Short mmCIF file of C-alpha atoms in Angstrom, two decimals:
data_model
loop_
_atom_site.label_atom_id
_atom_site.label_comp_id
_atom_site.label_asym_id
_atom_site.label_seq_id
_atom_site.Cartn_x
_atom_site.Cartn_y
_atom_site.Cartn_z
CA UNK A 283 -4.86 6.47 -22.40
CA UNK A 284 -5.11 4.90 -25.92
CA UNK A 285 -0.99 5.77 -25.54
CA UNK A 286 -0.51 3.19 -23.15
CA UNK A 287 1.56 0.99 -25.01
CA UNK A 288 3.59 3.89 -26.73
CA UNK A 289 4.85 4.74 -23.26
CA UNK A 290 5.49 1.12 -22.12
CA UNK A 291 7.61 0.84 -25.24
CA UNK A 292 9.41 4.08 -24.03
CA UNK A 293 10.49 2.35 -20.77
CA UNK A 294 11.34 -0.67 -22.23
CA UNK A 295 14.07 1.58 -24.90
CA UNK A 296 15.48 3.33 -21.97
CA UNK A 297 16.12 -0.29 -20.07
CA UNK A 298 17.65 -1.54 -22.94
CA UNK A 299 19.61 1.47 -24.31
CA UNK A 300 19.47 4.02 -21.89
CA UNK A 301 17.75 5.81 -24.53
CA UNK A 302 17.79 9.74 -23.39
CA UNK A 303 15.30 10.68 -26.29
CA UNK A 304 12.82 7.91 -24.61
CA UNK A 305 13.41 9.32 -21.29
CA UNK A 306 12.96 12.93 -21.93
CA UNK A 307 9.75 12.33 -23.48
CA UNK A 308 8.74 9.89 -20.38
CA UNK A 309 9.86 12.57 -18.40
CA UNK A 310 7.69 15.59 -20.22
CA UNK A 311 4.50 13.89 -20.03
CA UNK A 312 4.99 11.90 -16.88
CA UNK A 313 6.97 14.60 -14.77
CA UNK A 314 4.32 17.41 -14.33
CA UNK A 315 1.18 14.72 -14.03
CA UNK A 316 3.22 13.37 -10.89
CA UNK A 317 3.70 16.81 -9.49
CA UNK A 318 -0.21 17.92 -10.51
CA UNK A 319 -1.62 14.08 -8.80
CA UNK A 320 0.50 15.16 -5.75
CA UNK A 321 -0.62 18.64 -5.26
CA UNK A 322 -4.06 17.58 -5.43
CA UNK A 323 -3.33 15.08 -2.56
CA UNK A 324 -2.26 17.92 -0.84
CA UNK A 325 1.36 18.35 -1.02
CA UNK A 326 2.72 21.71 -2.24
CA UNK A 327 4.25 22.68 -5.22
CA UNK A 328 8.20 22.06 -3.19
CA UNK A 329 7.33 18.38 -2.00
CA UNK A 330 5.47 17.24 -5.10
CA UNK A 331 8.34 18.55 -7.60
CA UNK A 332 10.89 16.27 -5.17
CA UNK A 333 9.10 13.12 -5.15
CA UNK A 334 8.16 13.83 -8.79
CA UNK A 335 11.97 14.30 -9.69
CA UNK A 336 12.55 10.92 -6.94
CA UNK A 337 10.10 9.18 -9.38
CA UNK A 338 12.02 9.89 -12.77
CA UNK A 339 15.08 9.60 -11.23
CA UNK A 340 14.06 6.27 -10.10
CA UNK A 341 12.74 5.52 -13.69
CA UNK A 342 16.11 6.52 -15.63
CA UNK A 343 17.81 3.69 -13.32
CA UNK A 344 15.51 1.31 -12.64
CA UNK A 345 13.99 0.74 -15.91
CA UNK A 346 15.21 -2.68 -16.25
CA UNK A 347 12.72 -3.99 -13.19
CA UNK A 348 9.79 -2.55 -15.41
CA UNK A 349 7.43 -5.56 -16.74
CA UNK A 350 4.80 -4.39 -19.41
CA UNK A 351 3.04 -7.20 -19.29
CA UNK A 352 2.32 -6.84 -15.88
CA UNK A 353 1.44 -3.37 -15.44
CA UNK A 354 1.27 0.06 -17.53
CA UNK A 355 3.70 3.03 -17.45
CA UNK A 356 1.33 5.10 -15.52
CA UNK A 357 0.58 1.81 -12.90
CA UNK A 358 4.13 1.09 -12.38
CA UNK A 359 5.40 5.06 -11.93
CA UNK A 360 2.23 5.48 -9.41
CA UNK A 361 3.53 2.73 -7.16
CA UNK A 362 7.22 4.08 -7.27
CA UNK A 363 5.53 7.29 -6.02
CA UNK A 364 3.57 5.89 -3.42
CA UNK A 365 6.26 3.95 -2.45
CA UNK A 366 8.77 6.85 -2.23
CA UNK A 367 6.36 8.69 -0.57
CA UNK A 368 6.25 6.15 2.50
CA UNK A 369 9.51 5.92 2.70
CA UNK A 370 10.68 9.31 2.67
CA UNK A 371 8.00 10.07 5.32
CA UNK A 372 9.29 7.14 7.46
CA UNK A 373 12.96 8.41 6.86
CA UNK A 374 11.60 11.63 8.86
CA UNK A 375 9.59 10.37 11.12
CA UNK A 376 12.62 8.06 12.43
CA UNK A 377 15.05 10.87 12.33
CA UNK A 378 13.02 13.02 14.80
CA UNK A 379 13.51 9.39 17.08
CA UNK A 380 16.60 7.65 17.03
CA UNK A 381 18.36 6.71 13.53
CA UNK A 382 20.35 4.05 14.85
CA UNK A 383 17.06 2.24 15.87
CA UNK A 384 16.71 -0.82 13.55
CA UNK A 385 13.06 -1.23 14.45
CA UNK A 386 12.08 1.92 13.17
CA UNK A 387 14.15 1.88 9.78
CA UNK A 388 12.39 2.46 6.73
CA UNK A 389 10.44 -0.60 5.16
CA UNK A 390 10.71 -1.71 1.58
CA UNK A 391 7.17 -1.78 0.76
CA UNK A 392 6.90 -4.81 -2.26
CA UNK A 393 5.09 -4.36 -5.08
CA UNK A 394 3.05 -7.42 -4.91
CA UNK A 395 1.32 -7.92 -8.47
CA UNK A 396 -0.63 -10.95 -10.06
CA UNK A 397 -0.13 -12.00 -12.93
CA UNK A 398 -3.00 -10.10 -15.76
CA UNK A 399 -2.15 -8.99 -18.68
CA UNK A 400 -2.29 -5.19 -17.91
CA UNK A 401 -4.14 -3.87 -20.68
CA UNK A 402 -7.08 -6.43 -20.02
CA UNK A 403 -6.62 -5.16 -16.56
CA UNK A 404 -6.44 -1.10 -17.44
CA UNK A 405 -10.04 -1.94 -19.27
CA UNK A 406 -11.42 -4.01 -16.32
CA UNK A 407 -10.92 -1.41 -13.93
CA UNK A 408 -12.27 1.63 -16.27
CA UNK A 409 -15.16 -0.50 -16.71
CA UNK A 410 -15.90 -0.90 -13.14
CA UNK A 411 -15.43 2.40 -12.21
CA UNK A 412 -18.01 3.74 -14.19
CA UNK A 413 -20.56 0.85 -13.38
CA UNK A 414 -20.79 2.36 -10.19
CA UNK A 415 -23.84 4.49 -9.00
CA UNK A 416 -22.30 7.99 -9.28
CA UNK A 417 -22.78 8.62 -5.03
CA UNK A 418 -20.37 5.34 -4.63
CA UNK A 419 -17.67 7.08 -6.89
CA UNK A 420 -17.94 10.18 -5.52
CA UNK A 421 -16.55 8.46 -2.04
CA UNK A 422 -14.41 6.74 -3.82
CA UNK A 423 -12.85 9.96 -5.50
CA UNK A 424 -12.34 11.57 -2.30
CA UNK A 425 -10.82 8.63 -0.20
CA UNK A 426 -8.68 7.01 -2.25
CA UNK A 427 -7.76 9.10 -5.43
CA UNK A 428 -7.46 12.14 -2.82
CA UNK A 429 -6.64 10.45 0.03
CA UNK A 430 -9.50 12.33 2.60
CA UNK A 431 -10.17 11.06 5.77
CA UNK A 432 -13.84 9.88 6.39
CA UNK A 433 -14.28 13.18 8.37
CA UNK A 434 -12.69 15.54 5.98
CA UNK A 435 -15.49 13.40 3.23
CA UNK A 436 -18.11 14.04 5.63
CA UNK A 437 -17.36 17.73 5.73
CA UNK A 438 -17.03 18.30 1.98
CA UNK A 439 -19.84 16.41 0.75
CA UNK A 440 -22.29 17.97 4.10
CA UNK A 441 -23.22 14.01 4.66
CA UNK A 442 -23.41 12.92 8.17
CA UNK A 443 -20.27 10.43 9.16
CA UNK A 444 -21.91 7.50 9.32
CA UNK A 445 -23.31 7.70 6.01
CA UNK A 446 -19.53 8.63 4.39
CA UNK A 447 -18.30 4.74 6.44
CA UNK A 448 -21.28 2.92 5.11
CA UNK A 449 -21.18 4.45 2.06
CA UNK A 450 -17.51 3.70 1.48
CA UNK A 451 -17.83 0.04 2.92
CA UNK A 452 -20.19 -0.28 0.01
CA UNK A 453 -18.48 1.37 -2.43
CA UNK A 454 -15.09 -0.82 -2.54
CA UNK A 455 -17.13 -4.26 -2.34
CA UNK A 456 -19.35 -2.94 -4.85
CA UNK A 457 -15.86 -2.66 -6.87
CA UNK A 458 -14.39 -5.39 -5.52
CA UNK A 459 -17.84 -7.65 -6.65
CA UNK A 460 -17.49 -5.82 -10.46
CA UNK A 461 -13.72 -6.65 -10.77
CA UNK A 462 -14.31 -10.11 -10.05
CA UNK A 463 -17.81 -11.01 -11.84
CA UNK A 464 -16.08 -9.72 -14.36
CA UNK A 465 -13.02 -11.97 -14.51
CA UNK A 466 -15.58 -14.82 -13.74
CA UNK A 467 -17.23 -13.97 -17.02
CA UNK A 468 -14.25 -13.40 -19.09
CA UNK A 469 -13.03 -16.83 -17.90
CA UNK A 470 -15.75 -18.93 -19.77
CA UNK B 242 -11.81 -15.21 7.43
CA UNK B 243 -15.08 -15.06 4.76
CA UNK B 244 -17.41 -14.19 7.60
CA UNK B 245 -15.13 -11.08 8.46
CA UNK B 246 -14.56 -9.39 5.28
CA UNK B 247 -16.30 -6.21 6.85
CA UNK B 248 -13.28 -3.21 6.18
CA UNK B 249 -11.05 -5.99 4.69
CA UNK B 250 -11.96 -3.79 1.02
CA UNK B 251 -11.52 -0.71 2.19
CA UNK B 252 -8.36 -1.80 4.03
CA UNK B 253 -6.98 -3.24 0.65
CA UNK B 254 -7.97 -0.16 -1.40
CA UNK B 255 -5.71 2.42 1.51
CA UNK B 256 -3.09 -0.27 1.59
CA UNK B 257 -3.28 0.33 -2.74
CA UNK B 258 -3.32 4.18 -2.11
CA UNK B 259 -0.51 4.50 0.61
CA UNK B 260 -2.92 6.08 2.80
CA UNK B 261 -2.64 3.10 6.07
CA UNK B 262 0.13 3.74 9.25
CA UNK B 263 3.15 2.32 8.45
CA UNK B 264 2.94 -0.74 10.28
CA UNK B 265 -0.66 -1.44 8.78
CA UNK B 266 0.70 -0.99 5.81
CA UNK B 267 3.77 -3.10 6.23
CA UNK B 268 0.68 -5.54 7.54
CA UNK B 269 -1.05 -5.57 4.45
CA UNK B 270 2.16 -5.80 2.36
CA UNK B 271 2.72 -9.07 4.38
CA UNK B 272 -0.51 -10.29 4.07
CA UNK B 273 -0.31 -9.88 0.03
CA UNK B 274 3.27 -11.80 0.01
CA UNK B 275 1.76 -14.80 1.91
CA UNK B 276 -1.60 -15.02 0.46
CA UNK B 277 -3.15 -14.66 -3.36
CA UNK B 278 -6.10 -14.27 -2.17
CA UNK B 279 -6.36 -10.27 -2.58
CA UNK B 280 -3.81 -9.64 -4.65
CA UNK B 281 -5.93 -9.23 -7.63
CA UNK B 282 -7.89 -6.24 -6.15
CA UNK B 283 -4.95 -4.93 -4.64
CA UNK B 284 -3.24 -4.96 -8.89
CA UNK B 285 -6.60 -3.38 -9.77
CA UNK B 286 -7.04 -0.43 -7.27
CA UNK B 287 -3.18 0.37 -8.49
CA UNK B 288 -4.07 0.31 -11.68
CA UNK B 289 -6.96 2.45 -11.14
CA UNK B 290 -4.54 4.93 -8.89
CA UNK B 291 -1.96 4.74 -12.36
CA UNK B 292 -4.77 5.75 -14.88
CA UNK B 293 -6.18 8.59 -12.13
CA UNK B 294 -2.17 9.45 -12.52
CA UNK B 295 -2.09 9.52 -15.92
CA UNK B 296 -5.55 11.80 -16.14
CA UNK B 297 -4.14 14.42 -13.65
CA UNK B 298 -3.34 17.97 -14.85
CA UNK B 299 -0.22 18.60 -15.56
CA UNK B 300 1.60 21.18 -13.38
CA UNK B 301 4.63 22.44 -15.39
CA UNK B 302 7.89 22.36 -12.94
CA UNK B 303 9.55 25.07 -12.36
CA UNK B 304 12.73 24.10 -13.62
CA UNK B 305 12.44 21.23 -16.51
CA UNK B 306 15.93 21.24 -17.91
CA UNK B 307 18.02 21.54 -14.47
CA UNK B 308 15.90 18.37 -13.41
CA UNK B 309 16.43 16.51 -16.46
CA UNK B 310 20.19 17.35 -16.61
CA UNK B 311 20.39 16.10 -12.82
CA UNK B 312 19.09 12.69 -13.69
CA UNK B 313 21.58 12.52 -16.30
CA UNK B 314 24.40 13.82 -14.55
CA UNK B 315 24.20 11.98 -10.83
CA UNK B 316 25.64 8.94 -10.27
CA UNK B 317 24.52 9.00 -6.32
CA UNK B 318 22.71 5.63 -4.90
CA UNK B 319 19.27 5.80 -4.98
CA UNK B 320 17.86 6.40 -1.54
CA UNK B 321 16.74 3.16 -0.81
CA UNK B 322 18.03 0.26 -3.34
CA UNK B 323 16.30 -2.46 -1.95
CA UNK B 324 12.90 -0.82 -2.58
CA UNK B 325 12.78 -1.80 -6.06
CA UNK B 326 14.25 -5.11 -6.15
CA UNK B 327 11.38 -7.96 -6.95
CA UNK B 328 8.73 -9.08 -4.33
CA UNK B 329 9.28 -12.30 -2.41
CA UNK B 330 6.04 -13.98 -2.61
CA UNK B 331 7.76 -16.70 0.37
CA UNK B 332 6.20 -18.59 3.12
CA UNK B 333 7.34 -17.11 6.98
CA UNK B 334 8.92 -20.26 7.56
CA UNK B 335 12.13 -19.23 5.48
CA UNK B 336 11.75 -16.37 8.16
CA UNK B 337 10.23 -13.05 8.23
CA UNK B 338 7.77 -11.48 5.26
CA UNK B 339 9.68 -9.09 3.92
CA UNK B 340 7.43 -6.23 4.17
CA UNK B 341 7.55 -6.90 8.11
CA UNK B 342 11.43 -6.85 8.39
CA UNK B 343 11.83 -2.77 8.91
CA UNK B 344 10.01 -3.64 12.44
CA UNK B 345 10.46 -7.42 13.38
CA UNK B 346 13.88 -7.86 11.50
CA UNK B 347 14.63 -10.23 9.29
CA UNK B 348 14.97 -13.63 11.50
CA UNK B 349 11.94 -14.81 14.07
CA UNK B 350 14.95 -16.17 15.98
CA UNK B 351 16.21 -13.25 17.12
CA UNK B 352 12.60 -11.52 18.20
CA UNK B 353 13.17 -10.60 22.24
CA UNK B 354 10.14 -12.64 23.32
CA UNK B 355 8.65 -11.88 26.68
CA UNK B 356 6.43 -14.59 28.82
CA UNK B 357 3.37 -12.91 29.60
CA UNK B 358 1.25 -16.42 30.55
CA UNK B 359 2.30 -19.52 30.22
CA UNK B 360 2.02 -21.00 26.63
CA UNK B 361 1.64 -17.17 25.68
CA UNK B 362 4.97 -14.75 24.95
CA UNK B 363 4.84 -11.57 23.48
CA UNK B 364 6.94 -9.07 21.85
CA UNK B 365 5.91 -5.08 21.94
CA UNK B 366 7.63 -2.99 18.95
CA UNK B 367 6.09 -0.03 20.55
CA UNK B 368 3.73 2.39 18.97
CA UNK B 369 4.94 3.24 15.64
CA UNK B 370 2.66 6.35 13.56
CA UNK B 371 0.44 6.15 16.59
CA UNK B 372 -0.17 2.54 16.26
CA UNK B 373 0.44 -0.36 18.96
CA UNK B 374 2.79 -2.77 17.01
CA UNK B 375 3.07 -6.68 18.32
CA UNK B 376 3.96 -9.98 18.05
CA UNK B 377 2.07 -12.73 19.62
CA UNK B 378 3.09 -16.25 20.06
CA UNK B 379 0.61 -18.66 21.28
CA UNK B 380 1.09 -22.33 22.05
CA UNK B 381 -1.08 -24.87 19.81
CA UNK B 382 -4.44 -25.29 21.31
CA UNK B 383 -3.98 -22.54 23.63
CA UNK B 384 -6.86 -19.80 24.81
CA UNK B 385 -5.59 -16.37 24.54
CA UNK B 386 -7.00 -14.43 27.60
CA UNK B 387 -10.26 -12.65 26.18
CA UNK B 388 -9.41 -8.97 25.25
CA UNK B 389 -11.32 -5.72 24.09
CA UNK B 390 -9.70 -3.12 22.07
CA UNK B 391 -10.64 0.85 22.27
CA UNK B 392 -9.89 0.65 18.70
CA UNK B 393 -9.70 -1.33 15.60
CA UNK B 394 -7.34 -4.49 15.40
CA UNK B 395 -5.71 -5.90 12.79
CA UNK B 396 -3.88 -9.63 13.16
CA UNK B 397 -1.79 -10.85 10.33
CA UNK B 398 -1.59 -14.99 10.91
CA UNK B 399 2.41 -15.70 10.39
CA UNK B 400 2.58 -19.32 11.26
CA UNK B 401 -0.55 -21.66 12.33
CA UNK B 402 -3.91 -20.55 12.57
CA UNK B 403 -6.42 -19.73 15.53
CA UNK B 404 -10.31 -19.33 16.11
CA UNK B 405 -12.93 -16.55 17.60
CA UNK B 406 -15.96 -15.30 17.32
CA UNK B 407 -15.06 -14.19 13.64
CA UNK B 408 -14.52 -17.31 12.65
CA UNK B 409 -11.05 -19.73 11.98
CA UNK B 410 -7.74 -18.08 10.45
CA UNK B 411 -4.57 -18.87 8.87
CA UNK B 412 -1.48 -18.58 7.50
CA UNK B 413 -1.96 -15.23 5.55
CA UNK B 414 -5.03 -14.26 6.98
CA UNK B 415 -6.40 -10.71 8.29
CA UNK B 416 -8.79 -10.95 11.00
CA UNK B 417 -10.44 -7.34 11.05
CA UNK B 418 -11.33 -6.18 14.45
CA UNK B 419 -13.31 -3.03 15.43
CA UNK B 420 -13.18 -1.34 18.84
CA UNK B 421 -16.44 -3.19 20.00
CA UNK B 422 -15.34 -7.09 19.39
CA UNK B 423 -14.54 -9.12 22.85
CA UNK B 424 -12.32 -11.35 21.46
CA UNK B 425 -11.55 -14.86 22.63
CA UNK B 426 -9.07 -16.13 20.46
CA UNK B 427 -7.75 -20.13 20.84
CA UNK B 428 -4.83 -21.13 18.92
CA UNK B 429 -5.21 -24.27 16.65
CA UNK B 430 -3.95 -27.48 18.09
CA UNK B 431 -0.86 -28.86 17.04
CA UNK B 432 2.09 -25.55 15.50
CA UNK B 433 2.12 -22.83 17.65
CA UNK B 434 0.41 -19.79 16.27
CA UNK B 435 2.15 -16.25 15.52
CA UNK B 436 0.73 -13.02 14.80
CA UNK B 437 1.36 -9.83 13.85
CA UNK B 438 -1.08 -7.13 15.43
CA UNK B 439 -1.65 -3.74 15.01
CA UNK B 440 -3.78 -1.57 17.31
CA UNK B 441 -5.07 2.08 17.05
CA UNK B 442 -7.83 4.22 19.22
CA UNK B 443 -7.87 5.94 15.84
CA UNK B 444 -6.80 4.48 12.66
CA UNK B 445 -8.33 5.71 10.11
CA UNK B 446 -8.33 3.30 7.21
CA UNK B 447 -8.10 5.66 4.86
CA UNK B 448 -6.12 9.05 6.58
CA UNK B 449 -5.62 11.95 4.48
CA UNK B 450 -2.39 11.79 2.01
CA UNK B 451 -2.05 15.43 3.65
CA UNK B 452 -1.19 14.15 6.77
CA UNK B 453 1.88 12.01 4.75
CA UNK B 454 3.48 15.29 3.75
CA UNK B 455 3.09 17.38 6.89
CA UNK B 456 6.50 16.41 8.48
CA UNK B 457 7.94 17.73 4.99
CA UNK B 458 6.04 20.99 4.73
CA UNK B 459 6.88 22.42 9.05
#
């Protein structure tokens, strides 16, 4: 994503001048990568295009709350989606209860960032992705760029269960421990 | 909290991926506002989620220039305004973490608390995506009856702190339970301690996106 920046810039135009040009070119490459990341979660082609289209429309508005410093185009637009996602879901789960029920309305989820420079932090993370053994990324593919349930993992990959949990457990500290030796080290 | 950081990654990274139950989620989201302490990892698993975005074929939609021409054309509210408006990174005494308010509401004052022992009141939100959702208020230095749990247990420290077998928790802190722990908590002398806890016979920390989009698809 040697782009990065190009699209940052892009959000930042439309903020500041509700730039259509900017958007539509957000929207080309952005648009159809939400809608392909969604399908291979597992939604079909009608839900993905609807929270993709909830994403840009979300974008053209909300422009202004976007921080590059603080995270990338592609960073920021994947926690609108997420975000959107878990709402929308809770919007029909309560429905199917009671509506009126304050308890069970839908939950802002906050985007709760530090404060790295997001470049430094886009680098970091490619870094420590591929300084894992290949086994640990494969579990990592599945559970949390897919989303698959330690079972479903167990069944694709033919390991036994037990293996997938252990494997997983060590897999995100193993990620966790790169991440942060890593700041340590850039710190000095 | 060091001594029980078994899950607590794993948790982090489906909190990061929108793969938890709702009120884990909300958990974690609360857990991030009060404490710093993960919120590093949490900015990095995003970020890797945003460059897996960015890498993803892209599926062309099926109608480009109707959906650009309805951005451009509504003027509707956005479904939910207050999702996007900046994080409160505030202490619970100022009230309620924000990411908690959809279930507790937004004052501690007005939580329907229920005796259950004395020094000990409770108050059951019910299960919400097949998850037991509580809060617990404990006097200072009181012993919480010991407990087992058929399934894992998370406890979100809102105000004071307590001790187990895990170890000694605060303000902000996760204490990770599985089913097998026989907890016997005490809350720290002096403020009284309140938690949020979430119980499941089967969370699963990291549950299929699929499962997200099912209501949407029957």
């Amino acid at each position: 994503m040697a782009n990065a920046q190009y699209f940052s810039d892009l959000i930042v135009k439309v903020a500041a001048e509700r730039d259509k040009a900017a958007f539509v070119e957000l929207f080309d490459h952005f648009a159809p990568r939400l809608k392909g990341y969604l399908m291979k979660q597992g939604a079909d082609n009608a839900v993905a295009e609807e929270v993709a289209q909830d994403v840009m429309v979300t974008l053209w508005r909300k422009a202004d709350l976007f921080d590059p410093g603080k995270s990338s185009a592609s960073t920021w637009l994947f926690r609108i989606a997420r975000n959107r996602r878990i709402d929308r879901l809770r919007r029909q789960k309560t429905a199917e209860l009671n509506p009126d029920e304050p308890a069970l309305q839908p939950a802002p989820l906050p985007d709760v960032a530090d404060e790295m420079d997001a470049r430094l932090r886009e680098t970091r993370v490619r870094a420590a992705l591929e300084q894992l053994p290949e086994d640990q990324r494969q579990v990592v593919r599945l559970a949390f760029f897919i989303g698959q349930s330690h079972s479903e993992i167990a069944d694709q990959t033919g390991l036994p269960l037990g293996t997938v949990k252990s494997r997983i457990r060590l897999a995100f500290g193993r990620l966790r421990q790169l991440l942060e030796t890593d700041a340590a080290v850039d710190v000095d | 909290m060091e001594n029980n950081v078994t899950g607590m990654d794993e948790l982090l990274a489906g909190y990061a991926a929108g793969t938890l139950s709702y009120p884990a989620q909300a958990l974690v989201g609360a857990h991030l506002e009060l404490s710093g302490r993960n919120r590093g990892y949490v900015s990095s698993l995003e970020t890797l989620a945003g460059l897996d975005l960015d890498g993803s074929e892209p599926v062309p939609l099926s109608d480009r220039d109707t959906a650009l021409g309805a951005i451009f054309s509504s003027e509707a509210p956005l479904l939910d305004e207050i999702s996007f408006s900046p994080p409160q990174k505030g202490s619970v005494s100022s009230g309620v973490p924000r990411s908690l308010q959809s279930i507790i509401g937004s004052s501690m004052n007005e939580v329907a608390w229920k005796g259950l022992l004395p020094g000990v009141r409770e108050c059951r939100f019910g299960e919400i995506d097949g998850c037991n959702t509580s809060l617990l208020w404990v006097r200072g230095g009181r012993a919480l009856p010991s407990h087992t749990h058929h399934g894992a247990e998370l406890t979100l420290v809102l105000q004071g702190g307590f001790s187990d077998d895990d170890g000694h928790f605060v303000t902000g802190d996760i204490a990770f339970a599985d089913g097998d722990v026989d907890h016997k908590p005490i809350a720290d002398k002096g403020e009284d301690c309140i938690c949020f806890a979430v119980t499941a016979g089967r969370l699963e920390l990291t549950g299929p996106i699929g499962r997200w989009f099912a209501p949407f698809i029957s």
